[in-house]
mmCIF file of C-alpha atoms and ligand atoms in Angstrom:
data_model
loop_
_atom_site.group_PDB
_atom_site.id
_atom_site.type_symbol
_atom_site.label_atom_id
_atom_site.label_comp_id
_atom_site.label_asym_id
_atom_site.label_seq_id
_atom_site.Cartn_x
_atom_site.Cartn_y
_atom_site.Cartn_z
ATOM 1 C CA MET G 1 -0.690 6.950 48.174
ATOM 2 C CA LYS G 2 1.040 4.625 45.708
ATOM 3 C CA PRO G 3 1.520 5.623 41.940
ATOM 4 C CA LEU G 4 -1.043 4.059 39.855
ATOM 5 C CA VAL G 5 0.918 2.596 37.082
ATOM 6 C CA ASP G 6 4.520 1.663 36.362
ATOM 7 C CA PRO G 7 6.449 4.873 35.236
ATOM 8 C CA LYS G 8 7.828 2.568 32.298
ATOM 9 C CA ASP G 9 4.544 2.559 30.734
ATOM 10 C CA PHE G 10 5.014 6.384 30.180
ATOM 11 C CA PRO G 11 8.636 6.813 29.472
ATOM 12 C CA ALA G 12 8.292 10.616 29.097
ATOM 13 C CA SER G 13 6.617 10.817 32.594
ATOM 14 C CA ARG G 14 10.195 11.112 34.429
ATOM 15 C CA LYS G 15 11.592 13.778 31.926
ATOM 16 C CA SER G 16 9.387 16.510 33.195
ATOM 17 C CA LEU G 17 6.574 17.400 35.502
ATOM 18 C CA TYR G 18 3.890 16.918 32.839
ATOM 19 C CA LEU G 19 0.520 18.053 33.963
ATOM 20 C CA ASN G 20 -1.045 18.704 30.676
ATOM 21 C CA ALA G 21 -3.349 15.866 29.658
ATOM 22 C CA ALA G 22 -6.114 18.218 28.744
ATOM 23 C CA SER G 23 -3.889 19.540 26.063
ATOM 24 C CA VAL G 24 -2.108 16.334 25.032
ATOM 25 C CA ALA G 25 -1.543 13.410 27.367
ATOM 26 C CA LEU G 26 1.769 11.401 27.518
ATOM 27 C CA MET G 27 1.171 8.557 25.080
ATOM 28 C CA TYR G 28 0.991 5.089 26.534
ATOM 29 C CA ARG G 29 4.194 3.127 25.542
ATOM 30 C CA GLY G 30 2.317 0.328 23.983
ATOM 31 C CA ALA G 31 0.293 2.682 21.926
ATOM 32 C CA ALA G 32 3.296 4.556 20.748
ATOM 33 C CA GLU G 33 5.197 1.234 19.785
ATOM 34 C CA ALA G 34 2.092 0.205 17.802
ATOM 35 C CA VAL G 35 2.100 3.275 15.643
ATOM 36 C CA VAL G 36 5.726 2.850 14.753
ATOM 37 C CA GLU G 37 5.422 -0.835 14.136
ATOM 38 C CA TRP G 38 2.577 -0.513 11.804
ATOM 39 C CA GLN G 39 4.421 2.309 9.811
ATOM 40 C CA GLU G 40 7.631 0.431 9.631
ATOM 41 C CA ASP G 41 6.008 -2.651 8.613
ATOM 42 C CA LEU G 42 4.170 -0.971 5.683
ATOM 43 C CA ALA G 43 7.397 0.850 4.799
ATOM 44 C CA HIS G 44 9.285 -2.427 4.660
ATOM 45 C CA ASN G 45 6.678 -4.992 3.353
ATOM 46 C CA GLY G 46 3.947 -2.808 1.546
ATOM 47 C CA THR G 47 0.520 -4.772 1.707
ATOM 48 C CA ILE G 48 2.303 -8.257 2.131
ATOM 49 C CA ASN G 49 1.297 -8.125 6.020
ATOM 50 C CA PHE G 50 -1.110 -5.356 6.012
ATOM 51 C CA ASP G 51 -3.425 -6.926 3.490
ATOM 52 C CA GLU G 52 -7.220 -6.227 3.147
ATOM 53 C CA ILE G 53 -8.252 -8.524 5.902
ATOM 54 C CA ALA G 54 -5.796 -6.718 8.281
ATOM 55 C CA GLU G 55 -6.936 -3.528 7.172
ATOM 56 C CA GLU G 56 -10.498 -4.288 8.189
ATOM 57 C CA ALA G 57 -9.399 -5.882 11.425
ATOM 58 C CA VAL G 58 -7.722 -2.531 12.563
ATOM 59 C CA PHE G 59 -11.312 -0.897 12.648
ATOM 60 C CA ASP G 60 -13.064 -4.028 13.980
ATOM 61 C CA ASN G 61 -10.655 -4.181 17.024
ATOM 62 C CA LEU G 62 -11.056 -0.444 17.644
ATOM 63 C CA HIS G 63 -14.895 -0.765 17.576
ATOM 64 C CA GLU G 64 -14.541 -3.442 20.236
ATOM 65 C CA ALA G 65 -12.224 -1.586 22.451
ATOM 66 C CA ALA G 66 -14.334 1.618 22.302
ATOM 67 C CA ALA G 67 -17.561 -0.426 22.883
ATOM 68 C CA ARG G 68 -16.088 -1.832 25.898
ATOM 69 C CA LEU G 69 -15.050 1.783 27.127
ATOM 70 C CA LEU G 70 -18.557 3.199 26.645
ATOM 71 C CA ASN G 71 -20.533 -0.019 27.569
ATOM 72 C CA VAL G 72 -22.098 -0.030 24.120
ATOM 73 C CA GLN G 73 -22.056 -2.627 21.049
ATOM 74 C CA PRO G 74 -19.239 -2.628 18.506
ATOM 75 C CA ASP G 75 -21.643 -1.890 15.869
ATOM 76 C CA ASP G 76 -22.439 1.433 17.681
ATOM 77 C CA ILE G 77 -18.820 2.689 16.982
ATOM 78 C CA ALA G 78 -17.484 4.579 13.976
ATOM 79 C CA VAL G 79 -13.837 5.409 13.494
ATOM 80 C CA GLY G 80 -12.481 8.792 12.257
ATOM 81 C CA THR G 81 -9.327 10.730 12.329
ATOM 82 C CA SER G 82 -10.289 13.507 14.715
ATOM 83 C CA ALA G 83 -13.416 14.546 16.948
ATOM 84 C CA THR G 84 -13.588 17.564 14.538
ATOM 85 C CA GLU G 85 -14.066 15.459 11.567
ATOM 86 C CA LEU G 86 -16.529 13.045 12.899
ATOM 87 C CA LEU G 87 -18.495 16.057 14.426
ATOM 88 C CA SER G 88 -18.594 17.813 11.185
ATOM 89 C CA SER G 89 -19.963 14.796 9.227
ATOM 90 C CA LEU G 90 -22.476 14.352 11.945
ATOM 91 C CA ALA G 91 -23.697 17.988 11.743
ATOM 92 C CA TRP G 92 -24.105 17.775 8.092
ATOM 93 C CA SER G 93 -26.134 14.514 8.486
ATOM 94 C CA ILE G 94 -28.650 16.197 10.774
ATOM 95 C CA ALA G 95 -28.731 19.589 9.166
ATOM 96 C CA PRO G 96 -31.258 21.176 11.276
ATOM 97 C CA GLY G 97 -33.684 23.293 9.338
ATOM 98 C CA PRO G 98 -34.646 27.081 9.386
ATOM 99 C CA GLU G 99 -37.418 26.518 12.108
ATOM 100 C CA ALA G 100 -34.957 24.419 14.516
ATOM 101 C CA ASN G 101 -32.278 25.512 17.031
ATOM 102 C CA VAL G 102 -29.116 23.921 18.164
ATOM 103 C CA VAL G 103 -28.145 24.462 22.083
ATOM 104 C CA SER G 104 -24.772 24.635 23.440
ATOM 105 C CA THR G 105 -22.590 27.094 25.650
ATOM 106 C CA ASP G 106 -20.356 30.026 24.717
ATOM 107 C CA ILE G 107 -17.488 28.609 26.628
ATOM 108 C CA VAL G 108 -17.278 25.146 24.838
ATOM 109 C CA PHE G 109 -14.579 24.109 22.708
ATOM 110 C CA PRO G 110 -14.784 25.566 19.170
ATOM 111 C CA SER G 111 -14.824 21.932 17.576
ATOM 112 C CA THR G 112 -17.970 20.999 19.696
ATOM 113 C CA LEU G 113 -19.840 24.098 18.141
ATOM 114 C CA TYR G 114 -18.238 25.271 14.879
ATOM 115 C CA PRO G 115 -19.696 22.370 12.767
ATOM 116 C CA TRP G 116 -23.194 23.378 13.888
ATOM 117 C CA ALA G 117 -22.449 26.994 13.432
ATOM 118 C CA ARG G 118 -21.229 26.076 9.616
ATOM 119 C CA VAL G 119 -24.387 24.099 9.031
ATOM 120 C CA ALA G 120 -26.502 26.836 10.423
ATOM 121 C CA ARG G 121 -24.985 29.456 7.769
ATOM 122 C CA HIS G 122 -26.343 27.054 5.032
ATOM 123 C CA THR G 123 -29.794 26.027 6.495
ATOM 124 C CA ASN G 124 -30.617 29.099 8.870
ATOM 125 C CA CYS G 125 -31.010 27.109 12.005
ATOM 126 C CA GLU G 126 -30.734 29.056 15.005
ATOM 127 C CA ILE G 127 -27.694 28.563 17.349
ATOM 128 C CA ARG G 128 -28.510 29.243 21.013
ATOM 129 C CA LEU G 129 -25.847 29.481 23.571
ATOM 130 C CA ALA G 130 -25.984 29.434 27.271
ATOM 131 C CA LYS G 131 -23.654 32.045 28.654
ATOM 132 C CA GLY G 132 -20.683 30.859 30.729
ATOM 133 C CA GLU G 133 -18.080 32.842 32.787
ATOM 134 C CA ASN G 134 -14.524 31.885 33.496
ATOM 135 C CA GLY G 135 -14.819 28.717 31.930
ATOM 136 C CA TYR G 136 -18.111 27.652 33.858
ATOM 137 C CA ALA G 137 -21.653 27.325 32.318
ATOM 138 C CA ASP G 138 -24.820 26.699 34.623
ATOM 139 C CA PRO G 139 -26.413 23.648 33.442
ATOM 140 C CA ILE G 140 -29.827 25.286 34.347
ATOM 141 C CA ASP G 141 -29.142 27.950 31.534
ATOM 142 C CA ILE G 142 -28.520 25.229 29.071
ATOM 143 C CA ILE G 143 -31.640 23.512 29.869
ATOM 144 C CA GLU G 144 -33.684 26.582 29.676
ATOM 145 C CA LEU G 145 -32.713 27.060 26.119
ATOM 146 C CA ILE G 146 -34.150 23.918 25.038
ATOM 147 C CA ASP G 147 -37.491 24.082 23.545
ATOM 148 C CA ASP G 148 -39.689 21.943 21.004
ATOM 149 C CA ASN G 149 -37.716 23.341 18.317
ATOM 150 C CA THR G 150 -34.430 22.185 19.537
ATOM 151 C CA ALA G 151 -33.014 19.526 17.133
ATOM 152 C CA VAL G 152 -29.680 18.918 18.952
ATOM 153 C CA VAL G 153 -28.128 19.710 22.282
ATOM 154 C CA SER G 154 -24.338 19.692 21.745
ATOM 155 C CA ILE G 155 -21.994 19.991 24.507
ATOM 156 C CA SER G 156 -18.766 19.122 25.878
ATOM 157 C CA HIS G 157 -18.938 16.427 28.829
ATOM 158 C CA VAL G 158 -16.076 18.346 30.457
ATOM 159 C CA GLU G 159 -15.433 21.930 29.618
ATOM 160 C CA PHE G 160 -11.894 22.522 28.350
ATOM 161 C CA VAL G 161 -10.919 25.630 30.192
ATOM 162 C CA ALA G 162 -12.123 24.853 33.854
ATOM 163 C CA GLY G 163 -12.792 21.192 33.719
ATOM 164 C CA GLN G 164 -16.568 21.579 34.617
ATOM 165 C CA ARG G 165 -18.290 18.294 34.393
ATOM 166 C CA TYR G 166 -21.953 18.197 33.353
ATOM 167 C CA ASP G 167 -24.457 15.526 34.655
ATOM 168 C CA LEU G 168 -25.271 13.919 31.306
ATOM 169 C CA THR G 169 -28.394 12.260 32.211
ATOM 170 C CA ARG G 170 -30.043 15.324 33.564
ATOM 171 C CA ILE G 171 -29.144 17.179 30.252
ATOM 172 C CA SER G 172 -30.097 14.198 28.194
ATOM 173 C CA GLU G 173 -33.570 13.994 29.809
ATOM 174 C CA ALA G 174 -34.196 17.603 29.055
ATOM 175 C CA ALA G 175 -33.094 17.177 25.443
ATOM 176 C CA HIS G 176 -35.279 14.028 25.076
ATOM 177 C CA SER G 177 -38.430 15.595 26.721
ATOM 178 C CA HIS G 178 -38.351 17.976 23.629
ATOM 179 C CA ASN G 179 -37.259 15.241 21.164
ATOM 180 C CA ALA G 180 -34.038 16.677 20.593
ATOM 181 C CA LEU G 181 -30.944 14.793 19.945
ATOM 182 C CA PHE G 182 -28.145 14.875 22.733
ATOM 183 C CA VAL G 183 -24.636 14.963 21.175
ATOM 184 C CA VAL G 184 -21.572 14.861 23.596
ATOM 185 C CA ASP G 185 -17.997 15.834 22.970
ATOM 186 C CA ALA G 186 -16.202 13.467 25.360
ATOM 187 C CA THR G 187 -12.786 14.424 24.266
ATOM 188 C CA GLN G 188 -11.986 16.028 27.597
ATOM 189 C CA SER G 189 -13.524 13.198 29.652
ATOM 190 C CA ALA G 190 -12.964 9.871 27.916
ATOM 191 C CA GLY G 191 -10.122 8.047 29.924
ATOM 192 C CA MET G 192 -10.308 10.291 32.834
ATOM 193 C CA LEU G 193 -13.846 9.302 34.183
ATOM 194 C CA PRO G 194 -16.225 6.493 33.640
ATOM 195 C CA ILE G 195 -18.911 6.937 30.784
ATOM 196 C CA ASP G 196 -21.842 4.752 30.554
ATOM 197 C CA VAL G 197 -23.501 5.779 27.279
ATOM 198 C CA GLN G 198 -26.541 3.524 28.110
ATOM 199 C CA ASP G 199 -27.024 5.078 31.629
ATOM 200 C CA SER G 200 -26.581 8.479 30.318
ATOM 201 C CA LEU G 201 -29.151 8.092 27.383
ATOM 202 C CA LEU G 202 -26.715 9.765 24.874
ATOM 203 C CA ASP G 203 -27.522 9.700 21.070
ATOM 204 C CA VAL G 204 -23.986 10.629 19.902
ATOM 205 C CA LEU G 205 -20.693 10.653 21.645
ATOM 206 C CA VAL G 206 -17.335 11.625 20.089
ATOM 207 C CA THR G 207 -13.886 11.511 21.406
ATOM 208 C CA GLY G 208 -10.355 11.870 20.179
ATOM 209 C CA SER G 209 -7.381 9.742 21.453
ATOM 210 C CA TYR G 210 -4.579 12.229 22.217
ATOM 211 C CA LYS G 211 -5.830 13.540 25.601
ATOM 212 C CA TRP G 212 -7.077 11.532 28.422
ATOM 213 C CA LEU G 213 -7.042 8.336 26.443
ATOM 214 C CA CYS G 214 -3.254 8.505 26.008
ATOM 215 C CA GLY G 215 -3.285 7.462 22.570
ATOM 216 C CA PRO G 216 -2.015 9.097 19.423
ATOM 217 C CA PHE G 217 -2.954 11.974 17.196
ATOM 218 C CA GLY G 218 -4.809 11.061 13.971
ATOM 219 C CA VAL G 219 -7.650 8.827 15.303
ATOM 220 C CA SER G 220 -11.168 9.305 17.016
ATOM 221 C CA VAL G 221 -14.397 7.420 17.694
ATOM 222 C CA MET G 222 -18.031 8.137 17.500
ATOM 223 C CA TYR G 223 -20.902 6.349 19.371
ATOM 224 C CA LEU G 224 -24.015 6.565 17.148
ATOM 225 C CA ALA G 225 -27.271 5.258 19.053
ATOM 226 C CA PRO G 226 -28.903 2.435 17.353
ATOM 227 C CA HIS G 227 -32.100 4.466 16.367
ATOM 228 C CA LEU G 228 -29.759 6.731 14.180
ATOM 229 C CA GLN G 229 -27.623 4.074 12.434
ATOM 230 C CA SER G 230 -29.833 3.468 9.418
ATOM 231 C CA LYS G 231 -31.241 7.149 9.420
ATOM 232 C CA LEU G 232 -28.453 9.687 9.117
ATOM 233 C CA ASP G 233 -26.755 10.446 5.846
ATOM 234 C CA PRO G 234 -23.079 11.229 6.767
ATOM 235 C CA GLY G 235 -21.794 14.649 5.585
ATOM 236 C CA LEU G 236 -18.656 12.872 4.282
ATOM 237 C CA VAL G 237 -18.520 9.894 2.293
ATOM 238 C CA GLY G 238 -15.777 7.858 0.336
ATOM 239 C CA TRP G 239 -14.926 4.441 -0.830
ATOM 240 C CA ARG G 240 -15.141 3.034 2.771
ATOM 241 C CA SER G 241 -18.815 4.388 3.011
ATOM 242 C CA HIS G 242 -20.205 1.529 1.014
ATOM 243 C CA LYS G 243 -21.601 -1.645 2.855
ATOM 244 C CA ASP G 244 -18.967 -3.714 1.298
ATOM 245 C CA MET G 245 -16.141 -1.357 0.976
ATOM 246 C CA TRP G 246 -14.439 -3.692 -1.584
ATOM 247 C CA ASP G 247 -17.175 -3.288 -4.062
ATOM 248 C CA HIS G 248 -15.457 -0.284 -5.612
ATOM 249 C CA ARG G 249 -18.380 0.574 -7.973
ATOM 250 C CA ALA G 250 -18.710 4.282 -7.940
ATOM 251 C CA TYR G 251 -22.141 4.509 -9.425
ATOM 252 C CA ARG G 252 -23.881 3.143 -6.313
ATOM 253 C CA LEU G 253 -23.447 3.855 -2.654
ATOM 254 C CA GLU G 254 -25.274 1.525 -0.194
ATOM 255 C CA LEU G 255 -24.380 2.655 3.488
ATOM 256 C CA PRO G 256 -23.983 0.182 6.295
ATOM 257 C CA ASP G 257 -27.009 -0.084 8.606
ATOM 258 C CA THR G 258 -24.437 0.500 11.604
ATOM 259 C CA ALA G 259 -22.300 3.342 12.917
ATOM 260 C CA LYS G 260 -19.811 2.414 10.311
ATOM 261 C CA ARG G 261 -21.582 4.220 7.760
ATOM 262 C CA PHE G 262 -19.680 7.421 9.250
ATOM 263 C CA GLU G 263 -16.423 5.726 8.050
ATOM 264 C CA PHE G 264 -15.273 6.811 4.841
ATOM 265 C CA SER G 265 -11.660 6.783 3.891
ATOM 266 C CA THR G 266 -8.261 5.338 4.414
ATOM 267 C CA MET G 267 -6.164 6.585 7.334
ATOM 268 C CA ALA G 268 -2.819 6.230 9.215
ATOM 269 C CA TYR G 269 -4.063 2.941 10.390
ATOM 270 C CA GLY G 270 -1.333 2.527 12.964
ATOM 271 C CA CYS G 271 -2.928 5.455 14.834
ATOM 272 C CA ALA G 272 -6.125 3.205 15.224
ATOM 273 C CA ILE G 273 -4.143 0.394 16.445
ATOM 274 C CA GLY G 274 -2.395 2.478 18.885
ATOM 275 C CA MET G 275 -5.782 4.026 20.133
ATOM 276 C CA THR G 276 -7.005 0.377 20.645
ATOM 277 C CA ARG G 277 -3.934 -0.594 22.740
ATOM 278 C CA SER G 278 -4.216 2.582 24.902
ATOM 279 C CA ILE G 279 -8.117 2.041 25.408
ATOM 280 C CA GLU G 280 -7.353 -1.695 26.548
ATOM 281 C CA TYR G 281 -4.440 -0.685 28.927
ATOM 282 C CA LEU G 282 -6.687 2.011 30.471
ATOM 283 C CA LEU G 283 -9.415 -0.370 30.927
ATOM 284 C CA GLU G 284 -7.087 -2.899 32.619
ATOM 285 C CA VAL G 285 -6.082 -0.160 34.969
ATOM 286 C CA GLY G 286 -9.634 0.801 35.466
ATOM 287 C CA ILE G 287 -11.249 3.966 34.642
ATOM 288 C CA ASP G 288 -12.807 4.179 38.150
ATOM 289 C CA ARG G 289 -9.457 3.890 39.722
ATOM 290 C CA ILE G 290 -8.198 6.504 37.188
ATOM 291 C CA PHE G 291 -10.936 8.984 38.112
ATOM 292 C CA THR G 292 -10.432 8.533 41.959
ATOM 293 C CA TYR G 293 -6.670 8.804 41.706
ATOM 294 C CA THR G 294 -6.420 11.870 39.417
ATOM 295 C CA ARG G 295 -9.082 13.647 41.346
ATOM 296 C CA HIS G 296 -7.175 13.178 44.525
ATOM 297 C CA LEU G 297 -4.009 14.568 42.772
ATOM 298 C CA ALA G 298 -6.179 17.493 41.401
ATOM 299 C CA ASP G 299 -7.651 18.228 44.828
ATOM 300 C CA THR G 300 -4.252 18.388 46.453
ATOM 301 C CA LEU G 301 -2.938 20.628 43.736
ATOM 302 C CA SER G 302 -5.957 22.938 44.265
ATOM 303 C CA ARG G 303 -5.387 23.085 47.851
ATOM 304 C CA GLY G 304 -1.754 23.734 47.509
ATOM 305 C CA LEU G 305 -2.418 26.569 44.889
ATOM 306 C CA LYS G 306 -4.919 28.238 47.131
ATOM 307 C CA ASP G 307 -2.396 28.150 49.829
ATOM 308 C CA LEU G 308 -0.052 30.065 47.502
ATOM 309 C CA GLY G 309 -2.789 32.754 47.000
ATOM 310 C CA ALA G 310 -4.313 31.354 43.741
ATOM 311 C CA GLU G 311 -7.876 31.969 42.555
ATOM 312 C CA ILE G 312 -9.383 28.509 41.494
ATOM 313 C CA ALA G 313 -11.718 28.821 38.597
ATOM 314 C CA SER G 314 -12.585 25.012 38.566
ATOM 315 C CA PRO G 315 -15.749 23.753 40.323
ATOM 316 C CA GLU G 316 -15.046 22.223 43.666
ATOM 317 C CA ASN G 317 -18.229 20.217 44.184
ATOM 318 C CA ASP G 318 -18.324 16.623 43.887
ATOM 319 C CA GLY G 319 -20.605 16.561 40.985
ATOM 320 C CA GLU G 320 -18.829 18.997 38.743
ATOM 321 C CA ARG G 321 -15.220 18.911 39.528
ATOM 322 C CA THR G 322 -12.592 16.774 37.485
ATOM 323 C CA ALA G 323 -8.936 16.168 37.229
ATOM 324 C CA ILE G 324 -8.534 19.488 35.749
ATOM 325 C CA VAL G 325 -7.510 22.591 37.894
ATOM 326 C CA THR G 326 -7.605 26.035 36.498
ATOM 327 C CA ALA G 327 -6.246 28.856 38.457
ATOM 328 C CA GLN G 328 -4.826 32.314 38.340
ATOM 329 C CA PHE G 329 -2.627 34.385 40.768
ATOM 330 C CA PRO G 330 -3.830 37.853 41.411
ATOM 331 C CA THR G 331 -0.425 39.156 41.956
ATOM 332 C CA LYS G 332 1.276 37.624 38.560
ATOM 333 C CA ASP G 333 -0.200 37.473 35.200
ATOM 334 C CA SER G 334 -0.878 33.731 34.009
ATOM 335 C CA ALA G 335 1.490 34.111 30.852
ATOM 336 C CA THR G 336 4.372 35.019 33.069
ATOM 337 C CA VAL G 337 3.739 32.056 35.527
ATOM 338 C CA ALA G 338 3.124 29.541 32.511
ATOM 339 C CA GLN G 339 6.232 30.646 31.000
ATOM 340 C CA HIS G 340 8.328 30.187 34.093
ATOM 341 C CA LEU G 341 6.849 26.960 34.805
ATOM 342 C CA ALA G 342 7.910 25.848 31.257
ATOM 343 C CA GLN G 343 11.332 26.925 31.879
ATOM 344 C CA HIS G 344 11.269 24.743 35.015
ATOM 345 C CA GLN G 345 9.970 21.815 33.016
ATOM 346 C CA VAL G 346 6.648 21.944 34.431
ATOM 347 C CA ILE G 347 4.297 21.474 31.660
ATOM 348 C CA VAL G 348 1.023 23.124 31.790
ATOM 349 C CA SER G 349 -1.474 25.333 29.456
ATOM 350 C CA LYS G 350 -2.448 28.699 29.546
ATOM 351 C CA ARG G 351 -6.086 29.128 28.647
ATOM 352 C CA GLY G 352 -7.658 32.735 28.608
ATOM 353 C CA ASP G 353 -6.385 34.442 31.672
ATOM 354 C CA PHE G 354 -5.888 31.106 33.561
ATOM 355 C CA ILE G 355 -3.326 28.288 33.955
ATOM 356 C CA ARG G 356 -4.715 24.870 33.466
ATOM 357 C CA PHE G 357 -3.253 22.028 35.232
ATOM 358 C CA SER G 358 -4.239 18.452 34.216
ATOM 359 C CA PRO G 359 -2.576 15.629 36.007
ATOM 360 C CA HIS G 360 -3.249 12.046 34.707
ATOM 361 C CA LEU G 361 -2.590 8.457 35.730
ATOM 362 C CA TYR G 362 1.188 8.655 35.168
ATOM 363 C CA ASN G 363 1.500 11.525 37.788
ATOM 364 C CA ASP G 364 1.971 11.072 41.464
ATOM 365 C CA LEU G 365 1.703 13.248 44.666
ATOM 366 C CA GLY G 366 5.554 13.767 44.391
ATOM 367 C CA ASP G 367 4.747 15.582 41.142
ATOM 368 C CA VAL G 368 2.227 17.725 42.496
ATOM 369 C CA GLN G 369 4.549 18.720 45.560
ATOM 370 C CA GLN G 370 7.383 19.477 43.286
ATOM 371 C CA ALA G 371 5.148 21.569 41.025
ATOM 372 C CA LEU G 372 3.732 23.512 44.032
ATOM 373 C CA GLU G 373 7.147 24.110 45.406
ATOM 374 C CA LEU G 374 8.210 25.571 42.072
ATOM 375 C CA ILE G 375 5.195 27.843 41.679
ATOM 376 C CA GLY G 376 5.962 29.041 45.448
ATOM 377 C CA ASP G 377 9.359 30.129 44.004
ATOM 378 C CA ILE G 378 7.937 32.004 41.216
ATOM 379 C CA ILE G 379 5.194 33.539 43.141
HETATM 380 C C1 PLP X 1 -13.710 19.196 23.966
HETATM 381 C C2 PLP X 1 -12.695 19.125 22.811
HETATM 382 N N1 PLP X 1 -13.065 18.664 21.760
HETATM 383 C C3 PLP X 1 -12.403 18.504 20.692
HETATM 384 C C4 PLP X 1 -11.106 18.929 20.796
HETATM 385 C C5 PLP X 1 -10.159 18.710 19.506
HETATM 386 O O1 PLP X 1 -10.442 17.448 18.884
HETATM 387 P P1 PLP X 1 -9.581 16.991 17.558
HETATM 388 O O2 PLP X 1 -8.184 17.509 17.578
HETATM 389 O O3 PLP X 1 -9.784 15.590 17.559
HETATM 390 O O4 PLP X 1 -10.349 17.465 16.367
HETATM 391 C C6 PLP X 1 -10.415 19.258 21.769
HETATM 392 C C7 PLP X 1 -9.046 19.903 22.111
HETATM 393 O O5 PLP X 1 -8.820 20.418 22.796
HETATM 394 C C8 PLP X 1 -11.370 19.471 23.027
HETATM 395 O O6 PLP X 1 -11.055 19.952 24.253
#
């Protein structure tokens, strides 16, 4: 199997055995260069080059790239600085009332749930959580919690501990049959696997940039379905929230009738340029190809780990498995194994009692073999 991309596109990929995209992926070289170039230009030229037109173009370009990634329209995309920030603004904009409930899982990443829990402390809505175990939650348990009082179903497309993938269409249909909104955190899936928002019938999708999208910290995007775009009143507002952000008259606020209404402030714009570059790069490689390739790496890793005596927590069936492999060794505690791996430049994450491996497009089968050999030595 040939490597998927030129290692020069990911200079750090030859420095270590980097199997940690689910935490922070290696950044695409073109994205890193864009961040630095923007910062340097600002430092040396102020707003001479980065004028108001350039400032608007940064977000417009990211709207377009993200729209292509998700198969939606640029007007459906808002830019933020983190997934958490966008989800928080969203949760306040919906603010389910005391009769309503929000459905999620108890193994979801905190940022997918905390914003709703915070709103619930204010409005007294109910939070209903499907119970998971070892990073896995049964989708039937999620669906069974949804009823006519459900305002929102908020899940992570791919669960962060064991990499379980949900069938979005299935959960979406269940949510919509009760008139609930379906909100998906795609931070652990965007860039790793194809997402067609139209096919999956999503109402909202949020993703950061620094994991599977191989972009920088400090930027994120949100898809907002057209039926919500002139309806929701964002939880966070600022000067960019106005229809014409250069209007600057503080005594009035007219929100745009697009997803842009969730954009509210300045940011480190170089990060948005970096995310645009990395999305364009991944689209050129092909998200389908990335998914096939990384799952092959993950399957090989999973088989090798099992041969070394590991117990695999990640689902193994075709519909639920991803490029994330989460394992533990009955004979050695995971903290010790992870520490040993780090000493040998094998970069992974410890999550709960498990070690989480997450290869990406810059890895190859040689990396997997080498990691397995080192783990064999340690075990
Ligand atoms: C599912 C999920 N959502 C959100 C985040 C963090 O998002 P951000 O740092 O953009 O707020 C993570 C990070 O691990 C995650 O796994």
